[in-house]
Amino acid sequence: MTDLGLPEDIEACLFDLDGVVTRTAVVHAAAWKEMFDAFLRERDGEGFAPFTAADYDAYVDGRPRADGVRTFLASRGIELPAGGPDDPPAAATVHGLGNRKNELLLARIRTDGVEPYDSTLAYLHAVRARGLRTAIVSSSANCRDVLRSIDAEDLFDVRIDGVVAAGRGMPGKPAPDTFLAAAAELGVEPARAAVFEDALAGMDAGRAGKFGYVVGVDRVGQAEALYAHGADTVVADLSELGGDA
Ligand SMILES: [Mg+2]
């Protein structure tokens, strides 16, 4: 292992955004809960079964927005028309609900701002100082704006986000395609790339893509589940891996 806590033959690091680079996983979770609880309350009345943290981890976290809506609704036996990406937030469609959640998310970000994990930024600097290449691989369509807001765009050689994936018709996590595209753009074999993810869907993508090393970042006490979904190691924070300047 290197002083970055990675196998010697790793040449590139592929980072998820929300929950790994920025403290936005909790903001996403809160926006999803607000949206789904309002939807379920309207549909089922006051006796509705609320959206839970376990629902977020299993069905929503890490997935592209519309997939998150569809997967959670399916878990409750609910099916809505897909609609289209331009559906208004009021539309009773998969994309409408997704856009409703995004409005709530952006409102929260506008109010509270975005905070990075300083330890991740330090780790990124250490990785790059040792000549490894870096990519950001996020399902978020807001990835670029979020990176700009924390002045971290330059820390990544490649960005594969929700906008890029949609433009190329690539399936999002848990499919490995976005991570594989990032490795390809960096000119690195998947076996020589490490994946850094906090979502179970991200672990699945790392395993499916046969990446050289999968680091589960456990911000919420789900280490066992991260291992079960394919993590090679689990840390609570990237500072545990090393990379001290
Ligand atoms: Mg994440």
XYZ file of N, CA and C in Angstrom, residues 107-236:
390
model
N -32.961 25.340 -3.423
C -33.361 26.355 -2.438
C -32.531 26.199 -1.169
N -32.344 24.950 -0.737
C -31.534 24.711 0.470
C -30.084 25.135 0.238
N -29.551 24.829 -0.961
C -28.158 25.188 -1.245
C -27.997 26.701 -1.305
N -29.007 27.376 -1.893
C -28.940 28.850 -1.964
C -28.928 29.449 -0.565
N -29.719 28.883 0.313
C -29.805 29.411 1.677
C -28.558 29.090 2.489
N -28.131 27.824 2.421
C -27.084 27.357 3.343
C -25.693 27.280 2.711
N -25.621 27.350 1.374
C -24.331 27.190 0.710
C -23.890 25.736 0.705
N -22.714 25.489 0.145
C -22.161 24.137 0.059
C -20.834 24.124 0.792
N -20.673 23.141 1.648
C -19.401 23.022 2.356
C -18.649 21.792 1.891
N -17.354 21.944 1.575
C -16.559 20.772 1.212
C -16.075 20.055 2.474
N -15.680 18.791 2.302
C -14.897 18.127 3.347
C -13.444 18.548 3.120
N -12.888 19.331 4.029
C -11.510 19.800 3.854
C -10.538 18.634 3.769
N -10.854 17.545 4.477
C -9.971 16.370 4.431
C -9.941 15.762 3.033
N -11.072 15.792 2.342
C -11.090 15.272 0.970
C -10.284 16.180 0.047
N -10.428 17.496 0.220
C -9.647 18.422 -0.612
C -8.151 18.211 -0.363
N -7.763 18.005 0.887
C -6.352 17.758 1.202
C -5.884 16.449 0.552
N -6.739 15.433 0.594
C -6.403 14.145 -0.009
C -6.254 14.291 -1.527
N -7.149 15.068 -2.135
C -7.066 15.316 -3.582
C -5.739 15.988 -3.947
N -5.346 16.960 -3.157
C -4.061 17.626 -3.422
C -2.914 16.628 -3.300
N -2.986 15.756 -2.303
C -1.923 14.766 -2.096
C -1.867 13.770 -3.252
N -3.047 13.332 -3.694
C -3.134 12.387 -4.808
C -2.488 12.980 -6.059
N -2.836 14.219 -6.336
C -2.339 14.880 -7.546
C -0.845 15.183 -7.427
N -0.404 15.514 -6.224
C 1.025 15.797 -6.015
C 1.866 14.553 -6.287
N 1.266 13.367 -6.134
C 1.998 12.125 -6.377
C 1.824 11.641 -7.808
N 1.202 12.471 -8.658
C 1.129 12.155 -10.083
C -0.051 11.305 -10.498
N -0.956 11.008 -9.575
C -2.155 10.261 -9.960
C -3.148 11.219 -10.600
N -3.969 10.669 -11.514
C -4.971 11.495 -12.162
C -6.295 11.375 -11.420
N -7.163 12.369 -11.616
C -8.393 12.415 -10.833
C -9.606 12.714 -11.708
N -10.731 12.143 -11.325
C -12.002 12.455 -11.991
C -13.087 12.600 -10.937
N -14.077 13.441 -11.272
C -15.289 13.509 -10.464
C -16.358 12.750 -11.239
N -17.037 11.823 -10.556
C -18.051 10.985 -11.210
C -19.315 11.068 -10.363
N -20.264 11.900 -10.813
C -21.444 12.180 -10.002
C -22.704 12.018 -10.823
N -23.752 11.522 -10.199
C -25.051 11.456 -10.877
C -25.707 12.833 -10.929
N -25.174 13.775 -10.167
C -25.816 15.070 -10.027
C -25.721 15.901 -11.297
N -26.845 16.525 -11.639
C -26.848 17.465 -12.747
C -26.315 18.824 -12.297
N -26.150 19.010 -10.992
C -25.648 20.276 -10.453
C -24.158 20.223 -10.138
N -23.492 19.158 -10.575
C -22.102 18.890 -10.164
C -21.169 20.063 -10.442
N -21.254 20.594 -11.668
C -20.313 21.642 -12.048
C -20.498 22.897 -11.198
N -21.747 23.288 -10.993
C -22.012 24.478 -10.173
C -21.525 24.281 -8.746
N -21.737 23.074 -8.225
C -21.313 22.801 -6.847
C -19.789 22.875 -6.747
N -19.085 22.275 -7.721
C -17.614 22.318 -7.693
C -17.109 23.758 -7.785
N -17.767 24.538 -8.655
C -17.359 25.943 -8.792
C -17.564 26.697 -7.492
N -18.656 26.393 -6.823
C -18.980 27.146 -5.603
C -17.960 26.895 -4.496
N -17.253 25.765 -4.566
C -16.214 25.521 -3.559
C -14.820 25.652 -4.178
N -14.793 26.176 -5.425
C -13.520 26.450 -6.088
C -12.666 25.181 -6.248
N -13.305 24.073 -6.609
C -12.593 22.791 -6.676
C -12.594 22.184 -8.075
N -13.074 22.953 -9.071
C -13.168 22.395 -10.430
C -11.801 21.928 -10.934
N -10.751 22.678 -10.589
C -9.409 22.387 -11.112
C -8.758 21.162 -10.475
N -9.381 20.597 -9.457
C -8.788 19.429 -8.799
C -9.081 18.136 -9.563
N -9.879 18.242 -10.642
C -10.267 17.053 -11.396
C -9.891 17.202 -12.863
N -9.237 16.154 -13.392
C -8.860 16.166 -14.809
C -10.070 15.908 -15.699
N -11.033 15.171 -15.177
C -12.198 14.755 -15.962
C -13.442 14.888 -15.105
N -14.547 15.292 -15.738
C -15.829 15.337 -15.013
C -16.872 14.555 -15.803
N -17.414 13.507 -15.177
C -18.551 12.782 -15.747
C -19.689 12.945 -14.747
N -20.657 13.815 -15.100
C -21.760 14.076 -14.161
C -23.096 13.770 -14.820
N -24.167 14.145 -14.161
C -25.497 13.841 -14.669
C -25.762 14.458 -16.032
N -25.188 15.630 -16.263
C -25.398 16.309 -17.548
C -24.658 15.556 -18.658
N -23.402 15.183 -18.394
C -22.598 14.451 -19.383
C -23.241 13.092 -19.678
N -23.660 12.393 -18.626
C -24.242 11.057 -18.801
C -25.518 11.123 -19.629
N -26.375 12.110 -19.321
C -27.624 12.247 -20.081
C -27.318 12.545 -21.542
N -26.326 13.423 -21.782
C -25.953 13.782 -23.145
C -25.445 12.590 -23.944
N -24.801 11.660 -23.265
C -24.261 10.478 -23.954
C -25.193 9.274 -23.856
N -26.329 9.452 -23.205
C -27.261 8.330 -23.048
C -26.704 7.210 -22.190
N -25.847 7.561 -21.222
C -25.226 6.541 -20.360
C -26.098 6.276 -19.147
N -26.276 5.010 -18.767
C -26.987 4.734 -17.515
C -26.141 5.172 -16.330
N -26.811 5.635 -15.275
C -26.085 6.082 -14.082
C -25.838 4.942 -13.114
N -25.234 5.283 -11.973
C -25.014 4.302 -10.918
C -26.376 3.703 -10.512
N -26.506 2.411 -10.224
C -25.436 1.458 -9.941
C -24.743 0.834 -11.153
N -25.127 1.217 -12.388
C -24.362 0.749 -13.554
C -22.963 1.369 -13.491
N -21.957 0.662 -13.982
C -20.581 1.170 -13.864
C -20.194 2.168 -14.950
N -21.105 2.430 -15.894
C -20.734 3.164 -17.117
C -20.075 4.512 -16.879
N -20.572 5.290 -15.908
C -20.007 6.634 -15.725
C -18.582 6.544 -15.169
N -18.347 5.598 -14.267
C -16.980 5.403 -13.752
C -16.060 4.893 -14.868
N -16.571 3.961 -15.684
C -15.749 3.423 -16.778
C -15.408 4.527 -17.777
N -16.370 5.414 -18.045
C -16.120 6.515 -18.982
C -15.032 7.438 -18.431
N -15.065 7.674 -17.125
C -14.056 8.546 -16.512
C -12.672 7.913 -16.620
N -12.574 6.619 -16.323
C -11.279 5.931 -16.422
C -10.772 5.962 -17.865
N -11.681 5.732 -18.811
C -11.290 5.744 -20.230
C -10.759 7.118 -20.619
N -11.434 8.179 -20.165
C -10.976 9.532 -20.515
C -9.639 9.862 -19.879
N -9.357 9.234 -18.756
C -8.062 9.438 -18.096
C -6.997 8.541 -18.712
N -7.423 7.603 -19.576
C -6.476 6.678 -20.192
C -5.941 5.645 -19.210
N -6.782 5.245 -18.260
C -6.363 4.309 -17.216
C -7.292 3.093 -17.225
N -6.712 1.901 -17.135
C -7.511 0.679 -17.035
C -8.310 0.700 -15.733
N -9.555 0.190 -15.753
C -10.336 0.138 -14.508
C -9.584 -0.552 -13.363
N -8.804 -1.567 -13.687
C -8.068 -2.297 -12.639
C -7.018 -1.416 -11.972
N -6.675 -0.292 -12.605
C -5.682 0.623 -12.030
C -6.316 1.911 -11.528
N -7.621 1.867 -11.357
C -8.325 3.046 -10.843
C -9.023 2.698 -9.526
N -9.041 3.680 -8.619
C -9.737 3.525 -7.346
C -11.008 4.366 -7.365
N -12.072 3.803 -6.797
C -13.364 4.477 -6.707
C -13.602 4.903 -5.253
N -14.035 6.158 -5.066
C -14.352 6.688 -3.729
C -15.822 7.056 -3.712
N -16.602 6.375 -2.905
C -18.064 6.495 -2.944
C -18.655 6.370 -1.553
N -19.772 7.072 -1.320
C -20.474 6.908 -0.043
C -21.806 6.195 -0.208
N -22.206 5.923 -1.456
C -23.539 5.342 -1.688
C -23.450 3.851 -1.995
N -24.477 3.112 -1.598
C -24.509 1.691 -1.908
C -24.545 1.480 -3.424
N -25.284 2.341 -4.142
C -25.327 2.248 -5.603
C -23.929 2.479 -6.199
N -23.132 3.310 -5.538
C -21.762 3.563 -5.999
C -20.858 2.364 -5.775
N -21.060 1.668 -4.652
C -20.301 0.428 -4.400
C -20.613 -0.596 -5.492
N -21.912 -0.727 -5.797
C -22.329 -1.671 -6.842
C -21.642 -1.334 -8.168
N -21.564 -0.034 -8.478
C -20.930 0.392 -9.725
C -19.444 0.057 -9.710
N -18.800 0.257 -8.566
C -17.374 -0.050 -8.459
C -17.101 -1.524 -8.650
N -17.970 -2.350 -8.077
C -17.788 -3.794 -8.208
C -18.072 -4.233 -9.645
N -19.174 -3.717 -10.228
C -19.556 -4.119 -11.589
C -18.486 -3.713 -12.601
N -17.796 -2.602 -12.347
C -16.775 -2.141 -13.284
C -15.416 -2.780 -13.057
N -15.323 -3.677 -12.066
C -14.059 -4.367 -11.752
C -12.909 -3.376 -11.552
N -13.183 -2.361 -10.746
C -12.146 -1.372 -10.463
C -11.123 -1.950 -9.490
N -9.917 -1.395 -9.559
C -8.818 -1.950 -8.787
C -9.022 -1.856 -7.288
N -9.702 -0.807 -6.835
C -9.876 -0.611 -5.396
C -11.116 0.233 -5.191
N -11.968 -0.188 -4.267
C -13.196 0.546 -3.999
C -13.197 0.981 -2.528
N -13.189 2.295 -2.337
C -13.173 2.858 -0.992
C -14.589 3.305 -0.625
N -15.165 2.676 0.380
C -16.469 3.098 0.873
C -16.278 4.182 1.909
N -16.953 5.317 1.712
C -16.849 6.425 2.659
C -18.131 6.421 3.488
N -17.975 6.092 4.753
C -19.133 5.862 5.610
C -19.418 7.071 6.475
N -20.336 7.922 6.013
C -20.683 9.129 6.767
C -21.848 8.867 7.708
N -22.557 7.749 7.528
C -23.822 7.571 8.251
C -23.911 6.261 9.023
N -22.780 5.574 9.223
C -22.822 4.332 9.992
C -23.401 3.160 9.235
N -22.998 3.007 7.961
C -23.485 1.859 7.187
C -22.300 1.045 6.630
N -21.242 0.924 7.454
C -20.027 0.234 6.994
C -20.325 -1.186 6.511
N -21.133 -1.909 7.256
C -21.424 -3.299 6.872
C -22.066 -3.373 5.498
N -23.026 -2.482 5.263
C -23.711 -2.477 3.968
C -22.750 -2.090 2.847
N -21.837 -1.155 3.132
C -20.855 -0.761 2.111
C -19.975 -1.961 1.743
N -19.531 -2.712 2.754
C -18.747 -3.924 2.471
C -19.571 -4.930 1.674
N -20.828 -5.100 2.069
C -21.681 -6.082 1.394
C -21.882 -5.721 -0.077
N -21.831 -4.408 -0.368
C -22.018 -3.970 -1.758
C -20.692 -3.836 -2.509
N -19.583 -4.286 -1.916
C -18.363 -4.371 -2.716
C -17.191 -3.513 -2.297
N -17.266 -2.829 -1.151
C -16.120 -2.018 -0.735
C -14.921 -2.909 -0.403
N -13.725 -2.466 -0.822
C -12.485 -3.145 -0.407
C -12.055 -2.660 0.968
N -12.349 -1.395 1.237
C -12.104 -0.856 2.571
C -13.181 0.179 2.853
N -13.410 0.451 4.125
C -14.388 1.481 4.500
C -13.722 2.424 5.491
N -13.843 3.717 5.222
C -13.310 4.726 6.138
C -14.424 5.718 6.461
N -14.321 6.335 7.627
C -15.311 7.357 7.985
C -14.954 8.683 7.336
